[in-house]
Amino acid sequence: MFDVSEVTVIAVDVFGTTVDWRSGVIDGVAAIAGHHETEFDCPALVDAWRERYLPAVGQINRGERAWANLDAVHREALDECLEVFGVAGKFGAEARERMVRAWYALPPWPDAAAGLAELRRDFVVVALSNGGFAQLTHVVKGAGLGFDAILSAENVGAYKPDRRAYVNAAKLLDAEPRTILMVAAHTWDIHGARDAGFRTTFVERPGEKGPDRPADAAETTDCDLSAVSFADLAGQLRGARKGVDAGH
Amino acid sequence: MFDVSEVTVIAVDVFGTTVDWRSGVIDGVAAIAGHHETEFDCPALVDAWRERYLPAVGQINRGERAWANLDAVHREALDECLEVFGVAGKFGAEARERMVRAWYALPPWPDAAAGLAELRRDFVVVALSNGGFAQLTHVVKGAGLGFDAILSAENVGAYKPDRRAYVNAAKLLDAEPRTILMVAAHTWDIHGARDAGFRTTFVERPGEKGPDRPADAAETTDCDLSAVSFADLAGQLRGARKGVDAGH
């Protein structure tokens, strides 16, 4: 194991890692569709919506398009998805805004709140997410999660997995990259953090992409640690720190 | 009273408003001076140090000097004060860095933690401070305060009371200025927030500047509300909301 005693900050991804975005957004969109008495394959639309996210932020990171926060990225991708699913005529601007806001109220994974609280006893624990700052503030509060601070792509001026997203976060936190442990359920995020010099923990969220699509897996992720929950991570770190303290 | 039902976000100043910077910094500097077996009027030096803060950030806001975060501003002002107090030769770079870090560990005012927790039940409660992002994260955590998010001058690209500091914060929070209630113990902060369209609450901290210098006072501050503690503010807001709910 790397030298855990160097770690002072734990940076935690939000969507998929601490909250179940898929269930939350499906519920939110289905409720709006119900009000409009419109039927379509809601989980499939939400999956298609999410699939447009990384390509869009990649374009922004490469400077191929102007900065837009995640709400704006979501709105554009939603408009496309509603066309693809043949229901674009059913939803006006107000309903679409409410669908975008479905990404503001998402259920936490069951272990998240207690596990983050445990980690905060020993570390500065921050959210480091591609969500907008306002969005993250609402997601975190609504899910009952506690962070010492929230860092949004809007604060750092770039989206993960761009190296700037991690480097700028380290600068704002006044912490050397090797003293920051990134915790995420996505291989691309772990690899981005690793390439910026962060320590990394892959946390397994097997249900993140729903019952029919495999989630990212620890076996195919180059990470320093892997864990099945935040409590598991807290236990591993405490054990490693005791080992360090004991001179092992 | 203004329409309290419009308020969704409470933005809270930190130094002087939620934490007792003066006691904390005096203790920290005195400890370092003691280690160096150097005697000087420590409270007077800390007061002189603080007095250099608003002029320095004013120069930055006016573009007369490049951006520097509060640690850098503090370091420069400390160097000047140590000269003025005739002890510059006693403290090298490492001791001076530790003095700057005295601004990272500050005791909360007694009502702050419980009062903020009460406010968070009804509102999104964020820190909005001129402190650096890392500094604020440590101050807030060390003082045992809970915020939904931290907004630093570093995040908004300008120092209070510059209008941009409030306007950019409102943008990051995706909230109209009139829906944000600024809470601060300083007249200049309240007036800056008011001029940017925020609602305002002056909270009295009579001991903020020590026993010999008067703190800012509600009577000479143009604010929407004044309070003697965060619990007092929470009570006033709850009463006003009940009045609104009852149709008064």
Short mmCIF file of N, CA and C in Angstrom, two decimals, chain B residues 83-200:
data_model
loop_
_atom_site.label_atom_id
_atom_site.label_comp_id
_atom_site.label_asym_id
_atom_site.label_seq_id
_atom_site.Cartn_x
_atom_site.Cartn_y
_atom_site.Cartn_z
N GLU B 83 8.08 44.28 11.15
CA GLU B 83 9.00 45.42 11.02
C GLU B 83 8.57 46.54 11.98
N VAL B 84 7.31 46.92 11.90
CA VAL B 84 6.80 48.04 12.70
C VAL B 84 7.01 47.78 14.19
N PHE B 85 6.82 46.52 14.59
CA PHE B 85 6.95 46.19 16.01
C PHE B 85 8.40 45.86 16.40
N GLY B 86 9.31 46.01 15.44
CA GLY B 86 10.73 45.87 15.75
C GLY B 86 11.20 44.46 16.02
N VAL B 87 10.45 43.46 15.52
CA VAL B 87 10.83 42.07 15.79
C VAL B 87 11.03 41.27 14.50
N ALA B 88 11.21 41.99 13.39
CA ALA B 88 11.34 41.29 12.10
C ALA B 88 12.52 40.33 12.10
N GLY B 89 13.60 40.71 12.78
CA GLY B 89 14.78 39.86 12.79
C GLY B 89 14.62 38.57 13.58
N LYS B 90 13.54 38.49 14.34
CA LYS B 90 13.36 37.33 15.23
C LYS B 90 12.68 36.15 14.56
N PHE B 91 12.00 36.41 13.45
CA PHE B 91 11.17 35.35 12.87
C PHE B 91 11.52 35.11 11.40
N GLY B 92 11.94 33.91 11.11
CA GLY B 92 12.25 33.52 9.74
C GLY B 92 10.99 33.11 8.98
N ALA B 93 11.21 32.63 7.77
CA ALA B 93 10.09 32.29 6.88
C ALA B 93 9.19 31.22 7.49
N GLU B 94 9.81 30.25 8.14
CA GLU B 94 9.01 29.13 8.65
C GLU B 94 8.08 29.60 9.78
N ALA B 95 8.60 30.43 10.69
CA ALA B 95 7.78 30.95 11.78
C ALA B 95 6.67 31.86 11.24
N ARG B 96 7.01 32.62 10.21
CA ARG B 96 5.98 33.51 9.62
C ARG B 96 4.87 32.70 8.95
N GLU B 97 5.25 31.61 8.29
CA GLU B 97 4.21 30.75 7.70
C GLU B 97 3.30 30.18 8.78
N ARG B 98 3.92 29.84 9.92
CA ARG B 98 3.08 29.31 11.01
C ARG B 98 2.16 30.40 11.56
N MET B 99 2.64 31.64 11.60
CA MET B 99 1.76 32.74 12.04
C MET B 99 0.59 32.92 11.07
N VAL B 100 0.86 32.84 9.77
CA VAL B 100 -0.23 32.93 8.79
C VAL B 100 -1.23 31.80 9.02
N ARG B 101 -0.69 30.65 9.37
CA ARG B 101 -1.56 29.49 9.62
C ARG B 101 -2.35 29.63 10.93
N ALA B 102 -1.98 30.59 11.77
CA ALA B 102 -2.80 30.84 12.97
C ALA B 102 -4.22 31.21 12.57
N TRP B 103 -4.38 31.76 11.36
CA TRP B 103 -5.71 32.11 10.85
C TRP B 103 -6.51 30.88 10.39
N TYR B 104 -5.94 29.71 10.55
CA TYR B 104 -6.63 28.47 10.13
C TYR B 104 -7.33 27.78 11.30
N ALA B 105 -7.00 28.14 12.53
CA ALA B 105 -7.55 27.42 13.70
C ALA B 105 -8.11 28.45 14.67
N LEU B 106 -9.41 28.72 14.54
CA LEU B 106 -10.03 29.82 15.28
C LEU B 106 -11.26 29.32 16.02
N PRO B 107 -11.45 29.77 17.25
CA PRO B 107 -12.61 29.27 18.02
C PRO B 107 -13.92 29.87 17.49
N PRO B 108 -14.98 29.04 17.49
CA PRO B 108 -16.28 29.57 17.07
C PRO B 108 -16.86 30.46 18.16
N TRP B 109 -17.70 31.42 17.79
CA TRP B 109 -18.54 32.06 18.79
C TRP B 109 -19.47 31.00 19.37
N PRO B 110 -19.81 31.15 20.65
CA PRO B 110 -20.52 30.03 21.33
C PRO B 110 -21.83 29.61 20.67
N ASP B 111 -22.54 30.55 20.05
CA ASP B 111 -23.84 30.21 19.47
C ASP B 111 -23.77 29.69 18.04
N ALA B 112 -22.57 29.71 17.44
CA ALA B 112 -22.49 29.54 15.98
C ALA B 112 -22.88 28.14 15.51
N ALA B 113 -22.30 27.09 16.11
CA ALA B 113 -22.53 25.74 15.58
C ALA B 113 -24.01 25.36 15.68
N ALA B 114 -24.59 25.57 16.85
CA ALA B 114 -26.00 25.19 17.03
C ALA B 114 -26.92 26.07 16.19
N GLY B 115 -26.59 27.36 16.10
CA GLY B 115 -27.44 28.27 15.32
C GLY B 115 -27.40 27.96 13.83
N LEU B 116 -26.22 27.66 13.32
CA LEU B 116 -26.13 27.29 11.89
C LEU B 116 -26.90 26.00 11.62
N ALA B 117 -26.78 25.04 12.53
CA ALA B 117 -27.50 23.77 12.35
C ALA B 117 -29.01 24.02 12.30
N GLU B 118 -29.47 24.94 13.14
CA GLU B 118 -30.91 25.26 13.15
C GLU B 118 -31.32 25.90 11.81
N LEU B 119 -30.50 26.84 11.33
CA LEU B 119 -30.81 27.51 10.06
C LEU B 119 -30.81 26.51 8.90
N ARG B 120 -29.91 25.52 8.96
CA ARG B 120 -29.81 24.55 7.86
C ARG B 120 -31.05 23.69 7.71
N ARG B 121 -31.88 23.62 8.76
CA ARG B 121 -33.11 22.84 8.62
C ARG B 121 -34.06 23.49 7.62
N ASP B 122 -34.00 24.81 7.50
CA ASP B 122 -34.96 25.51 6.64
C ASP B 122 -34.33 26.12 5.38
N PHE B 123 -33.03 26.27 5.37
CA PHE B 123 -32.36 27.00 4.28
C PHE B 123 -31.08 26.28 3.84
N VAL B 124 -30.66 26.58 2.60
CA VAL B 124 -29.29 26.26 2.20
C VAL B 124 -28.40 27.31 2.86
N VAL B 125 -27.44 26.86 3.66
CA VAL B 125 -26.59 27.78 4.42
C VAL B 125 -25.14 27.62 3.96
N VAL B 126 -24.61 28.67 3.36
CA VAL B 126 -23.24 28.61 2.84
C VAL B 126 -22.36 29.65 3.53
N ALA B 127 -21.08 29.33 3.64
CA ALA B 127 -20.10 30.34 4.03
C ALA B 127 -19.78 31.19 2.81
N LEU B 128 -19.70 32.50 2.99
CA LEU B 128 -19.28 33.39 1.89
C LEU B 128 -18.27 34.36 2.50
N SER B 129 -17.01 34.05 2.27
CA SER B 129 -15.93 34.71 3.02
C SER B 129 -14.78 35.10 2.11
N ASN B 130 -14.02 36.07 2.56
CA ASN B 130 -12.82 36.47 1.85
C ASN B 130 -11.63 35.54 2.12
N GLY B 131 -11.79 34.60 3.00
CA GLY B 131 -10.73 33.64 3.25
C GLY B 131 -10.43 32.80 2.03
N GLY B 132 -9.24 32.21 1.99
CA GLY B 132 -8.91 31.26 0.93
C GLY B 132 -9.75 30.00 1.06
N PHE B 133 -9.88 29.26 -0.03
CA PHE B 133 -10.74 28.07 0.00
C PHE B 133 -10.20 27.03 0.98
N ALA B 134 -8.91 26.76 0.91
CA ALA B 134 -8.32 25.78 1.83
C ALA B 134 -8.43 26.28 3.27
N GLN B 135 -8.10 27.55 3.45
CA GLN B 135 -8.17 28.13 4.79
C GLN B 135 -9.58 27.97 5.38
N LEU B 136 -10.59 28.35 4.59
CA LEU B 136 -11.96 28.26 5.09
C LEU B 136 -12.35 26.83 5.43
N THR B 137 -11.92 25.91 4.58
CA THR B 137 -12.24 24.50 4.83
C THR B 137 -11.69 24.08 6.20
N HIS B 138 -10.46 24.50 6.49
CA HIS B 138 -9.86 24.15 7.78
C HIS B 138 -10.51 24.91 8.94
N VAL B 139 -10.79 26.20 8.76
CA VAL B 139 -11.42 26.99 9.82
C VAL B 139 -12.77 26.39 10.20
N VAL B 140 -13.57 26.11 9.19
CA VAL B 140 -14.93 25.62 9.42
C VAL B 140 -14.89 24.26 10.10
N LYS B 141 -14.03 23.38 9.59
CA LYS B 141 -13.94 22.03 10.17
C LYS B 141 -13.40 22.11 11.61
N GLY B 142 -12.36 22.91 11.79
CA GLY B 142 -11.73 23.00 13.11
C GLY B 142 -12.66 23.59 14.16
N ALA B 143 -13.52 24.50 13.73
CA ALA B 143 -14.45 25.15 14.67
C ALA B 143 -15.72 24.32 14.87
N GLY B 144 -15.82 23.21 14.16
CA GLY B 144 -17.00 22.35 14.31
C GLY B 144 -18.27 22.95 13.75
N LEU B 145 -18.12 23.78 12.72
CA LEU B 145 -19.28 24.42 12.11
C LEU B 145 -19.75 23.60 10.91
N GLY B 146 -21.04 23.62 10.66
CA GLY B 146 -21.57 22.90 9.51
C GLY B 146 -22.18 23.85 8.50
N PHE B 147 -21.67 23.80 7.27
CA PHE B 147 -22.26 24.57 6.17
C PHE B 147 -22.66 23.59 5.07
N ASP B 148 -23.61 24.00 4.24
CA ASP B 148 -23.95 23.17 3.08
C ASP B 148 -22.89 23.30 2.00
N ALA B 149 -22.18 24.41 1.98
CA ALA B 149 -21.09 24.59 1.02
C ALA B 149 -20.28 25.80 1.46
N ILE B 150 -19.06 25.88 0.94
CA ILE B 150 -18.18 27.00 1.24
C ILE B 150 -17.90 27.74 -0.05
N LEU B 151 -18.07 29.06 -0.01
CA LEU B 151 -17.71 29.91 -1.14
C LEU B 151 -16.64 30.89 -0.67
N SER B 152 -15.51 30.82 -1.31
CA SER B 152 -14.36 31.67 -0.99
C SER B 152 -14.22 32.76 -2.04
N ALA B 153 -13.55 33.85 -1.64
CA ALA B 153 -13.18 34.87 -2.63
C ALA B 153 -12.45 34.24 -3.82
N GLU B 154 -11.70 33.17 -3.54
CA GLU B 154 -10.99 32.48 -4.63
C GLU B 154 -11.96 31.88 -5.64
N ASN B 155 -13.14 31.45 -5.19
CA ASN B 155 -14.11 30.87 -6.11
C ASN B 155 -14.84 31.93 -6.93
N VAL B 156 -14.97 33.12 -6.36
CA VAL B 156 -15.78 34.14 -7.03
C VAL B 156 -14.92 35.19 -7.73
N GLY B 157 -13.61 35.16 -7.48
CA GLY B 157 -12.71 36.02 -8.26
C GLY B 157 -12.68 37.47 -7.82
N ALA B 158 -13.19 37.75 -6.63
CA ALA B 158 -13.17 39.12 -6.10
C ALA B 158 -13.42 39.05 -4.60
N TYR B 159 -12.97 40.08 -3.92
CA TYR B 159 -13.16 40.15 -2.47
C TYR B 159 -14.39 40.99 -2.13
N LYS B 160 -15.15 40.55 -1.14
CA LYS B 160 -16.14 41.44 -0.55
C LYS B 160 -15.42 42.68 -0.04
N PRO B 161 -15.95 43.89 -0.09
CA PRO B 161 -17.34 44.20 -0.46
C PRO B 161 -17.52 44.54 -1.95
N ASP B 162 -16.61 44.14 -2.81
CA ASP B 162 -16.80 44.38 -4.24
C ASP B 162 -18.08 43.67 -4.70
N ARG B 163 -18.84 44.38 -5.51
CA ARG B 163 -20.11 43.85 -6.00
C ARG B 163 -19.96 42.47 -6.65
N ARG B 164 -18.85 42.29 -7.37
CA ARG B 164 -18.64 41.00 -8.05
C ARG B 164 -18.64 39.83 -7.08
N ALA B 165 -18.16 40.06 -5.86
CA ALA B 165 -18.07 38.96 -4.89
C ALA B 165 -19.47 38.39 -4.59
N TYR B 166 -20.45 39.27 -4.52
CA TYR B 166 -21.82 38.83 -4.22
C TYR B 166 -22.52 38.32 -5.49
N VAL B 167 -22.34 39.06 -6.56
CA VAL B 167 -23.02 38.70 -7.81
C VAL B 167 -22.52 37.34 -8.31
N ASN B 168 -21.20 37.13 -8.25
CA ASN B 168 -20.66 35.84 -8.70
C ASN B 168 -21.08 34.71 -7.78
N ALA B 169 -21.22 35.00 -6.50
CA ALA B 169 -21.70 33.97 -5.57
C ALA B 169 -23.14 33.59 -5.91
N ALA B 170 -23.96 34.59 -6.18
CA ALA B 170 -25.36 34.33 -6.54
C ALA B 170 -25.43 33.48 -7.80
N LYS B 171 -24.53 33.76 -8.74
CA LYS B 171 -24.50 32.99 -9.99
C LYS B 171 -24.12 31.53 -9.71
N LEU B 172 -23.08 31.34 -8.92
CA LEU B 172 -22.66 29.96 -8.60
C LEU B 172 -23.77 29.22 -7.86
N LEU B 173 -24.51 29.95 -7.02
CA LEU B 173 -25.60 29.33 -6.25
C LEU B 173 -26.88 29.22 -7.07
N ASP B 174 -26.87 29.78 -8.30
CA ASP B 174 -28.05 29.79 -9.17
C ASP B 174 -29.26 30.35 -8.43
N ALA B 175 -29.03 31.47 -7.74
CA ALA B 175 -30.09 32.08 -6.92
C ALA B 175 -30.15 33.57 -7.22
N GLU B 176 -31.35 34.11 -7.32
CA GLU B 176 -31.52 35.55 -7.47
C GLU B 176 -30.99 36.24 -6.21
N PRO B 177 -30.33 37.39 -6.36
CA PRO B 177 -29.80 38.08 -5.17
C PRO B 177 -30.84 38.29 -4.07
N ARG B 178 -32.07 38.61 -4.41
CA ARG B 178 -33.07 38.90 -3.36
C ARG B 178 -33.47 37.64 -2.59
N THR B 179 -33.10 36.46 -3.10
CA THR B 179 -33.42 35.22 -2.40
C THR B 179 -32.28 34.79 -1.47
N ILE B 180 -31.22 35.60 -1.42
CA ILE B 180 -30.07 35.28 -0.58
C ILE B 180 -30.01 36.27 0.58
N LEU B 181 -29.88 35.75 1.78
CA LEU B 181 -29.76 36.58 2.97
C LEU B 181 -28.31 36.53 3.44
N MET B 182 -27.63 37.68 3.37
CA MET B 182 -26.24 37.76 3.83
C MET B 182 -26.25 38.04 5.33
N VAL B 183 -25.47 37.28 6.07
CA VAL B 183 -25.36 37.47 7.53
C VAL B 183 -23.91 37.82 7.84
N ALA B 184 -23.70 38.97 8.45
CA ALA B 184 -22.33 39.41 8.74
C ALA B 184 -22.32 40.36 9.92
N ALA B 185 -21.13 40.47 10.53
CA ALA B 185 -20.95 41.35 11.69
C ALA B 185 -20.26 42.66 11.29
N HIS B 186 -20.09 42.88 9.98
CA HIS B 186 -19.37 44.07 9.51
C HIS B 186 -20.25 44.92 8.62
N THR B 187 -20.29 46.20 8.94
CA THR B 187 -21.11 47.13 8.18
C THR B 187 -20.73 47.12 6.70
N TRP B 188 -19.43 47.10 6.41
CA TRP B 188 -18.99 47.14 5.00
C TRP B 188 -19.48 45.93 4.22
N ASP B 189 -19.59 44.78 4.88
CA ASP B 189 -20.04 43.56 4.21
C ASP B 189 -21.55 43.65 3.96
N ILE B 190 -22.26 44.08 4.97
CA ILE B 190 -23.72 44.23 4.84
C ILE B 190 -24.04 45.22 3.72
N HIS B 191 -23.33 46.33 3.69
CA HIS B 191 -23.63 47.34 2.65
C HIS B 191 -23.24 46.84 1.27
N GLY B 192 -22.15 46.09 1.18
CA GLY B 192 -21.78 45.50 -0.12
C GLY B 192 -22.85 44.53 -0.60
N ALA B 193 -23.34 43.70 0.30
CA ALA B 193 -24.37 42.73 -0.05
C ALA B 193 -25.67 43.44 -0.45
N ARG B 194 -26.03 44.45 0.33
CA ARG B 194 -27.24 45.23 0.03
C ARG B 194 -27.15 45.85 -1.37
N ASP B 195 -25.99 46.41 -1.69
CA ASP B 195 -25.83 47.07 -2.99
C ASP B 195 -25.90 46.07 -4.15
N ALA B 196 -25.63 44.79 -3.86
CA ALA B 196 -25.74 43.76 -4.90
C ALA B 196 -27.13 43.13 -4.93
N GLY B 197 -28.03 43.62 -4.07
CA GLY B 197 -29.42 43.13 -4.11
C GLY B 197 -29.74 42.02 -3.14
N PHE B 198 -28.78 41.64 -2.29
CA PHE B 198 -29.05 40.61 -1.28
C PHE B 198 -29.91 41.20 -0.17
N ARG B 199 -30.63 40.34 0.52
CA ARG B 199 -31.20 40.69 1.82
C ARG B 199 -30.07 40.60 2.85
N THR B 200 -30.23 41.31 3.96
CA THR B 200 -29.11 41.39 4.90
C THR B 200 -29.54 41.25 6.35
#
